[in-house]
């Protein structure tokens, strides 16, 4: 069946550094979604990408969808302590393992 | 809108007992999903419904698990009999027009089987 793989599993950065998480699907996706889950919370929808090669930005967050629609990335510029949490990609309702981001002030 | 409402928030039950988790999706959403989250297995899709009809239950672990959606505003996930390995956070999520839009998650039910 379809699998969504995500790396890295953990990322610890100094505040102000950049952060990137990568997502790969074993099958072509019609779209990919990204979610953020704060410690002790529930996943919160961030964005959906639909088109091949699509790039979307939300303030310091940049999301990309690969040309083959099998991979995606989330890049955060100049991390802040408020960015702490686990970032998940999801395709066809299946979630990647997530990347847990911690930020040192 | 109150969002997706799950109950109870926490449940501690003895092994062998029946457990029922409840979910009220957002009004107007036509898809409902049940997920289980553990450290070891991450977020697992258990089952999802479209217009109250189960579409894919391939993620349901075994026959001890069952889910129903008797109407558009209510769903249950039942475990009978419960086992310690069922301990996890169970999330319900709903969406409109299926997977083409973001899912709205409930706050989850933290289930502990002792």
PDB file of C-alpha atoms in Angstrom:
ATOM      1  CA  UNK A   1       0.000   0.000   0.000  1.00  0.00           C
ATOM      2  CA  UNK A   2       0.875   3.633  -0.128  1.00  0.00           C
ATOM      3  CA  UNK A   3       3.542   4.799   2.296  1.00  0.00           C
ATOM      4  CA  UNK A   4       4.601   8.288   3.215  1.00  0.00           C
ATOM      5  CA  UNK A   5       8.120   8.600   4.550  1.00  0.00           C
ATOM      6  CA  UNK A   6       9.454  11.664   6.305  1.00  0.00           C
ATOM      7  CA  UNK A   7      12.923  12.732   7.382  1.00  0.00           C
ATOM      8  CA  UNK A   8      14.548  13.672   9.610  1.00  0.00           C
ATOM      9  CA  UNK A   9      12.784  12.218  12.618  1.00  0.00           C
ATOM     10  CA  UNK A  10      14.159  14.908  14.920  1.00  0.00           C
ATOM     11  CA  UNK A  11      15.736  18.285  14.389  1.00  0.00           C
ATOM     12  CA  UNK A  12      17.161  20.539  17.048  1.00  0.00           C
ATOM     13  CA  UNK A  13      18.106  24.066  16.008  1.00  0.00           C
ATOM     14  CA  UNK A  14      19.254  27.281  17.552  1.00  0.00           C
ATOM     15  CA  UNK A  15      16.701  30.054  17.340  1.00  0.00           C
ATOM     16  CA  UNK A  16      17.220  31.949  14.126  1.00  0.00           C
ATOM     17  CA  UNK A  17      18.511  28.947  12.180  1.00  0.00           C
ATOM     18  CA  UNK A  18      16.612  27.464   9.284  1.00  0.00           C
ATOM     19  CA  UNK A  19      14.798  24.114   9.305  1.00  0.00           C
ATOM     20  CA  UNK A  20      13.705  21.744   6.561  1.00  0.00           C
ATOM     21  CA  UNK A  21      11.713  18.511   6.623  1.00  0.00           C
ATOM     22  CA  UNK A  22      11.291  16.217   3.644  1.00  0.00           C
ATOM     23  CA  UNK A  23       8.484  13.910   2.667  1.00  0.00           C
ATOM     24  CA  UNK A  24       8.474  11.088   0.109  1.00  0.00           C
ATOM     25  CA  UNK A  25       5.604   8.972  -1.101  1.00  0.00           C
ATOM     26  CA  UNK A  26       5.881   5.526  -2.653  1.00  0.00           C
ATOM     27  CA  UNK A  27       3.124   6.505  -5.090  1.00  0.00           C
ATOM     28  CA  UNK A  28       2.140   9.613  -7.004  1.00  0.00           C
ATOM     29  CA  UNK A  29      -0.137  11.837  -4.982  1.00  0.00           C
ATOM     30  CA  UNK A  30      -3.017  13.977  -6.180  1.00  0.00           C
ATOM     31  CA  UNK A  31      -2.154  16.382  -3.389  1.00  0.00           C
ATOM     32  CA  UNK A  32      -0.122  16.602  -0.205  1.00  0.00           C
ATOM     33  CA  UNK A  33      -1.004  18.252   3.067  1.00  0.00           C
ATOM     34  CA  UNK A  34       1.118  19.561   5.897  1.00  0.00           C
ATOM     35  CA  UNK A  35       0.155  19.671   9.566  1.00  0.00           C
ATOM     36  CA  UNK A  36       1.724  20.924  12.773  1.00  0.00           C
ATOM     37  CA  UNK A  37       1.189  19.314  16.148  1.00  0.00           C
ATOM     38  CA  UNK A  38       2.285  21.126  19.288  1.00  0.00           C
ATOM     39  CA  UNK A  39       3.347  18.982  22.269  1.00  0.00           C
ATOM     40  CA  UNK A  40       0.221  17.621  23.919  1.00  0.00           C
ATOM     41  CA  UNK A  41      -1.986  18.961  21.149  1.00  0.00           C
ATOM     42  CA  UNK A  42      -3.652  17.724  18.025  1.00  0.00           C
ATOM     43  CA  UNK A  43      -2.545  18.070  14.392  1.00  0.00           C
ATOM     44  CA  UNK A  44      -3.481  21.407  12.852  1.00  0.00           C
ATOM     45  CA  UNK A  45      -3.768  21.806   9.104  1.00  0.00           C
ATOM     46  CA  UNK A  46      -1.220  24.185   7.568  1.00  0.00           C
ATOM     47  CA  UNK A  47      -1.545  23.904   3.813  1.00  0.00           C
ATOM     48  CA  UNK A  48      -2.362  21.702   0.839  1.00  0.00           C
ATOM     49  CA  UNK A  49      -0.327  21.473  -2.364  1.00  0.00           C
ATOM     50  CA  UNK A  50      -1.964  20.192  -5.520  1.00  0.00           C
ATOM     51  CA  UNK A  51       0.046  21.104  -8.608  1.00  0.00           C
ATOM     52  CA  UNK A  52       3.295  19.585  -9.801  1.00  0.00           C
ATOM     53  CA  UNK A  53       6.197  21.845  -8.810  1.00  0.00           C
ATOM     54  CA  UNK A  54       3.941  24.046  -6.702  1.00  0.00           C
ATOM     55  CA  UNK A  55       5.520  26.389  -4.158  1.00  0.00           C
ATOM     56  CA  UNK A  56       3.510  28.143  -1.476  1.00  0.00           C
ATOM     57  CA  UNK A  57       4.592  30.470   1.280  1.00  0.00           C
ATOM     58  CA  UNK A  58       3.117  31.316   4.639  1.00  0.00           C
ATOM     59  CA  UNK A  59       5.262  34.018   6.244  1.00  0.00           C
ATOM     60  CA  UNK A  60       8.490  32.195   7.169  1.00  0.00           C
ATOM     61  CA  UNK A  61       7.238  28.799   5.949  1.00  0.00           C
ATOM     62  CA  UNK A  62       7.826  27.624   2.379  1.00  0.00           C
ATOM     63  CA  UNK A  63       6.178  24.488   1.047  1.00  0.00           C
ATOM     64  CA  UNK A  64       7.150  22.703  -2.151  1.00  0.00           C
ATOM     65  CA  UNK A  65       5.595  19.855  -4.114  1.00  0.00           C
ATOM     66  CA  UNK A  66       7.888  17.887  -6.373  1.00  0.00           C
ATOM     67  CA  UNK A  67       7.546  17.753 -10.127  1.00  0.00           C
ATOM     68  CA  UNK A  68       6.651  14.056  -9.984  1.00  0.00           C
ATOM     69  CA  UNK A  69       4.168  14.713  -7.172  1.00  0.00           C
ATOM     70  CA  UNK A  70       5.888  12.101  -5.016  1.00  0.00           C
ATOM     71  CA  UNK A  71       7.871  14.344  -2.713  1.00  0.00           C
ATOM     72  CA  UNK A  72       7.465  17.524  -0.779  1.00  0.00           C
ATOM     73  CA  UNK A  73       9.336  19.753   1.635  1.00  0.00           C
ATOM     74  CA  UNK A  74       8.653  22.307   4.311  1.00  0.00           C
ATOM     75  CA  UNK A  75      11.271  24.954   4.998  1.00  0.00           C
ATOM     76  CA  UNK A  76      11.157  27.373   7.912  1.00  0.00           C
ATOM     77  CA  UNK A  77      13.366  30.429   7.733  1.00  0.00           C
ATOM     78  CA  UNK A  78      14.810  31.887  10.933  1.00  0.00           C
ATOM     79  CA  UNK A  79      13.085  29.590  13.384  1.00  0.00           C
ATOM     80  CA  UNK A  80      11.437  30.940  16.488  1.00  0.00           C
ATOM     81  CA  UNK A  81      10.514  29.209  19.728  1.00  0.00           C
ATOM     82  CA  UNK A  82       6.890  29.295  18.603  1.00  0.00           C
ATOM     83  CA  UNK A  83       7.806  26.915  15.756  1.00  0.00           C
ATOM     84  CA  UNK A  84       8.380  24.073  18.219  1.00  0.00           C
ATOM     85  CA  UNK A  85       6.298  21.002  17.448  1.00  0.00           C
ATOM     86  CA  UNK A  86       6.041  18.043  15.139  1.00  0.00           C
ATOM     87  CA  UNK A  87       5.467  18.643  11.442  1.00  0.00           C
ATOM     88  CA  UNK A  88       3.641  15.995   9.442  1.00  0.00           C
ATOM     89  CA  UNK A  89       3.038  15.537   5.776  1.00  0.00           C
ATOM     90  CA  UNK A  90       0.021  13.544   4.669  1.00  0.00           C
ATOM     91  CA  UNK A  91      -1.143  12.025   1.433  1.00  0.00           C
ATOM     92  CA  UNK A  92      -4.449  10.222   0.875  1.00  0.00           C
ATOM     93  CA  UNK A  93      -5.124  10.381   4.573  1.00  0.00           C
ATOM     94  CA  UNK A  94      -1.869   8.628   5.432  1.00  0.00           C
ATOM     95  CA  UNK A  95       0.549  10.559   7.610  1.00  0.00           C
ATOM     96  CA  UNK A  96       4.313  10.485   7.616  1.00  0.00           C
ATOM     97  CA  UNK A  97       6.152   9.765  10.850  1.00  0.00           C
ATOM     98  CA  UNK A  98       6.668  13.481  11.410  1.00  0.00           C
ATOM     99  CA  UNK A  99       9.694  15.628  12.164  1.00  0.00           C
ATOM    100  CA  UNK A 100       9.940  16.829  15.704  1.00  0.00           C
ATOM    101  CA  UNK A 101      11.443  20.309  15.860  1.00  0.00           C
ATOM    102  CA  UNK A 102      12.931  21.761  19.004  1.00  0.00           C
ATOM    103  CA  UNK A 103      14.305  25.293  19.121  1.00  0.00           C
ATOM    104  CA  UNK A 104      16.881  26.491  21.596  1.00  0.00           C
ATOM    105  CA  UNK A 105      16.441  30.166  22.531  1.00  0.00           C
TER     106      UNK A 105
ATOM    107  CA  UNK B   1     -18.232  26.493  15.135  1.00  0.00           C
ATOM    108  CA  UNK B   2     -17.143  24.327  18.068  1.00  0.00           C
ATOM    109  CA  UNK B   3     -14.877  22.209  15.912  1.00  0.00           C
ATOM    110  CA  UNK B   4     -14.615  18.446  16.111  1.00  0.00           C
ATOM    111  CA  UNK B   5     -15.695  17.290  19.544  1.00  0.00           C
ATOM    112  CA  UNK B   6     -14.386  14.100  21.089  1.00  0.00           C
ATOM    113  CA  UNK B   7     -15.299  12.441  24.348  1.00  0.00           C
ATOM    114  CA  UNK B   8     -14.052  11.448  26.756  1.00  0.00           C
ATOM    115  CA  UNK B   9     -10.767  13.390  26.867  1.00  0.00           C
ATOM    116  CA  UNK B  10      -9.181  10.755  29.054  1.00  0.00           C
ATOM    117  CA  UNK B  11     -10.139   7.148  29.735  1.00  0.00           C
ATOM    118  CA  UNK B  12      -8.497   4.626  32.018  1.00  0.00           C
ATOM    119  CA  UNK B  13      -9.971   1.147  31.789  1.00  0.00           C
ATOM    120  CA  UNK B  14      -9.055  -2.301  32.935  1.00  0.00           C
ATOM    121  CA  UNK B  15      -7.982  -4.848  30.411  1.00  0.00           C
ATOM    122  CA  UNK B  16     -10.900  -6.833  29.010  1.00  0.00           C
ATOM    123  CA  UNK B  17     -13.414  -4.034  29.379  1.00  0.00           C
ATOM    124  CA  UNK B  18     -15.303  -2.457  26.523  1.00  0.00           C
ATOM    125  CA  UNK B  19     -14.265   1.056  25.552  1.00  0.00           C
ATOM    126  CA  UNK B  20     -16.341   3.458  23.483  1.00  0.00           C
ATOM    127  CA  UNK B  21     -14.904   6.655  22.055  1.00  0.00           C
ATOM    128  CA  UNK B  22     -17.202   9.294  20.630  1.00  0.00           C
ATOM    129  CA  UNK B  23     -16.884  11.969  17.991  1.00  0.00           C
ATOM    130  CA  UNK B  24     -19.034  14.802  16.707  1.00  0.00           C
ATOM    131  CA  UNK B  25     -17.711  16.134  13.402  1.00  0.00           C
ATOM    132  CA  UNK B  26     -18.052  19.672  12.133  1.00  0.00           C
ATOM    133  CA  UNK B  27     -21.506  20.289  10.717  1.00  0.00           C
ATOM    134  CA  UNK B  28     -21.489  20.027   6.947  1.00  0.00           C
ATOM    135  CA  UNK B  29     -18.345  17.930   6.738  1.00  0.00           C
ATOM    136  CA  UNK B  30     -18.984  14.764   4.773  1.00  0.00           C
ATOM    137  CA  UNK B  31     -15.847  12.808   5.679  1.00  0.00           C
ATOM    138  CA  UNK B  32     -14.901  11.484   9.086  1.00  0.00           C
ATOM    139  CA  UNK B  33     -11.632   9.815  10.016  1.00  0.00           C
ATOM    140  CA  UNK B  34     -10.415   7.898  13.048  1.00  0.00           C
ATOM    141  CA  UNK B  35      -6.701   7.909  13.830  1.00  0.00           C
ATOM    142  CA  UNK B  36      -4.583   6.330  16.531  1.00  0.00           C
ATOM    143  CA  UNK B  37      -1.318   7.928  17.646  1.00  0.00           C
ATOM    144  CA  UNK B  38       1.487   6.209  19.525  1.00  0.00           C
ATOM    145  CA  UNK B  39       5.182   6.910  19.823  1.00  0.00           C
ATOM    146  CA  UNK B  40       6.064   3.654  18.125  1.00  0.00           C
ATOM    147  CA  UNK B  41       3.608   3.734  15.216  1.00  0.00           C
ATOM    148  CA  UNK B  42       2.901   7.426  14.761  1.00  0.00           C
ATOM    149  CA  UNK B  43      -0.460   8.543  13.372  1.00  0.00           C
ATOM    150  CA  UNK B  44      -2.299   5.564  11.946  1.00  0.00           C
ATOM    151  CA  UNK B  45      -5.461   5.865   9.897  1.00  0.00           C
ATOM    152  CA  UNK B  46      -7.907   3.328  11.290  1.00  0.00           C
ATOM    153  CA  UNK B  47     -11.046   3.941   9.250  1.00  0.00           C
ATOM    154  CA  UNK B  48     -12.834   6.683   7.389  1.00  0.00           C
ATOM    155  CA  UNK B  49     -16.432   7.356   6.430  1.00  0.00           C
ATOM    156  CA  UNK B  50     -18.008   9.301   3.602  1.00  0.00           C
ATOM    157  CA  UNK B  51     -21.595  10.399   4.103  1.00  0.00           C
ATOM    158  CA  UNK B  52     -21.830   8.026   7.071  1.00  0.00           C
ATOM    159  CA  UNK B  53     -20.698   5.002   5.035  1.00  0.00           C
ATOM    160  CA  UNK B  54     -17.426   3.242   5.930  1.00  0.00           C
ATOM    161  CA  UNK B  55     -15.114   3.492   2.934  1.00  0.00           C
ATOM    162  CA  UNK B  56     -11.793   2.077   4.086  1.00  0.00           C
ATOM    163  CA  UNK B  57     -11.323   0.134   7.292  1.00  0.00           C
ATOM    164  CA  UNK B  58      -8.067  -1.532   6.294  1.00  0.00           C
ATOM    165  CA  UNK B  59      -6.304   0.212   9.163  1.00  0.00           C
ATOM    166  CA  UNK B  60      -8.497  -1.286  11.858  1.00  0.00           C
ATOM    167  CA  UNK B  61      -6.098  -3.476  13.848  1.00  0.00           C
ATOM    168  CA  UNK B  62      -8.328  -6.474  14.396  1.00  0.00           C
ATOM    169  CA  UNK B  63     -11.837  -7.641  15.084  1.00  0.00           C
ATOM    170  CA  UNK B  64     -11.769  -6.159  18.553  1.00  0.00           C
ATOM    171  CA  UNK B  65     -12.125  -2.739  16.944  1.00  0.00           C
ATOM    172  CA  UNK B  66     -15.339  -1.508  15.379  1.00  0.00           C
ATOM    173  CA  UNK B  67     -16.564   1.891  14.236  1.00  0.00           C
ATOM    174  CA  UNK B  68     -19.988   3.200  13.389  1.00  0.00           C
ATOM    175  CA  UNK B  69     -21.464   6.409  12.082  1.00  0.00           C
ATOM    176  CA  UNK B  70     -25.241   6.221  12.566  1.00  0.00           C
ATOM    177  CA  UNK B  71     -25.752   9.795  11.343  1.00  0.00           C
ATOM    178  CA  UNK B  72     -23.867  12.791  10.011  1.00  0.00           C
ATOM    179  CA  UNK B  73     -23.225  14.242  13.448  1.00  0.00           C
ATOM    180  CA  UNK B  74     -21.988  11.274  15.443  1.00  0.00           C
ATOM    181  CA  UNK B  75     -19.476   8.453  15.266  1.00  0.00           C
ATOM    182  CA  UNK B  76     -18.153   5.882  17.713  1.00  0.00           C
ATOM    183  CA  UNK B  77     -15.042   3.757  17.893  1.00  0.00           C
ATOM    184  CA  UNK B  78     -15.418   0.707  20.086  1.00  0.00           C
ATOM    185  CA  UNK B  79     -12.811  -1.664  21.437  1.00  0.00           C
ATOM    186  CA  UNK B  80     -14.003  -4.935  22.917  1.00  0.00           C
ATOM    187  CA  UNK B  81     -12.225  -6.489  24.703  1.00  0.00           C
ATOM    188  CA  UNK B  82      -9.554  -3.887  25.369  1.00  0.00           C
ATOM    189  CA  UNK B  83      -5.868  -4.767  25.799  1.00  0.00           C
ATOM    190  CA  UNK B  84      -2.925  -2.786  27.202  1.00  0.00           C
ATOM    191  CA  UNK B  85      -1.441  -2.445  23.689  1.00  0.00           C
ATOM    192  CA  UNK B  86      -4.522  -0.426  22.701  1.00  0.00           C
ATOM    193  CA  UNK B  87      -3.282   2.411  24.914  1.00  0.00           C
ATOM    194  CA  UNK B  88      -2.845   5.449  22.688  1.00  0.00           C
ATOM    195  CA  UNK B  89      -4.314   8.812  21.787  1.00  0.00           C
ATOM    196  CA  UNK B  90      -7.264   8.387  19.455  1.00  0.00           C
ATOM    197  CA  UNK B  91      -8.130  11.287  17.190  1.00  0.00           C
ATOM    198  CA  UNK B  92     -11.219  11.918  15.181  1.00  0.00           C
ATOM    199  CA  UNK B  93     -11.018  14.291  12.223  1.00  0.00           C
ATOM    200  CA  UNK B  94     -13.516  15.580   9.715  1.00  0.00           C
ATOM    201  CA  UNK B  95     -13.289  17.295   6.373  1.00  0.00           C
ATOM    202  CA  UNK B  96     -15.337  18.547   3.485  1.00  0.00           C
ATOM    203  CA  UNK B  97     -14.951  17.041   0.003  1.00  0.00           C
ATOM    204  CA  UNK B  98     -12.673  14.330   1.292  1.00  0.00           C
ATOM    205  CA  UNK B  99      -8.943  14.451   1.035  1.00  0.00           C
ATOM    206  CA  UNK B 100      -8.771  17.513  -1.164  1.00  0.00           C
ATOM    207  CA  UNK B 101      -9.044  19.781   1.812  1.00  0.00           C
ATOM    208  CA  UNK B 102      -7.458  19.905   5.200  1.00  0.00           C
ATOM    209  CA  UNK B 103      -8.708  17.771   8.017  1.00  0.00           C
ATOM    210  CA  UNK B 104      -9.902  19.329  11.252  1.00  0.00           C
ATOM    211  CA  UNK B 105      -8.866  17.221  14.202  1.00  0.00           C
ATOM    212  CA  UNK B 106     -10.544  16.892  17.563  1.00  0.00           C
ATOM    213  CA  UNK B 107      -8.555  17.210  20.762  1.00  0.00           C
ATOM    214  CA  UNK B 108      -8.273  13.451  21.041  1.00  0.00           C
ATOM    215  CA  UNK B 109      -9.012  10.809  23.642  1.00  0.00           C
ATOM    216  CA  UNK B 110      -6.060   9.584  25.668  1.00  0.00           C
ATOM    217  CA  UNK B 111      -6.829   5.934  26.341  1.00  0.00           C
ATOM    218  CA  UNK B 112      -4.959   3.914  28.938  1.00  0.00           C
ATOM    219  CA  UNK B 113      -5.667   0.224  29.388  1.00  0.00           C
ATOM    220  CA  UNK B 114      -4.284  -1.189  32.630  1.00  0.00           C
TER     221      UNK B 114
END
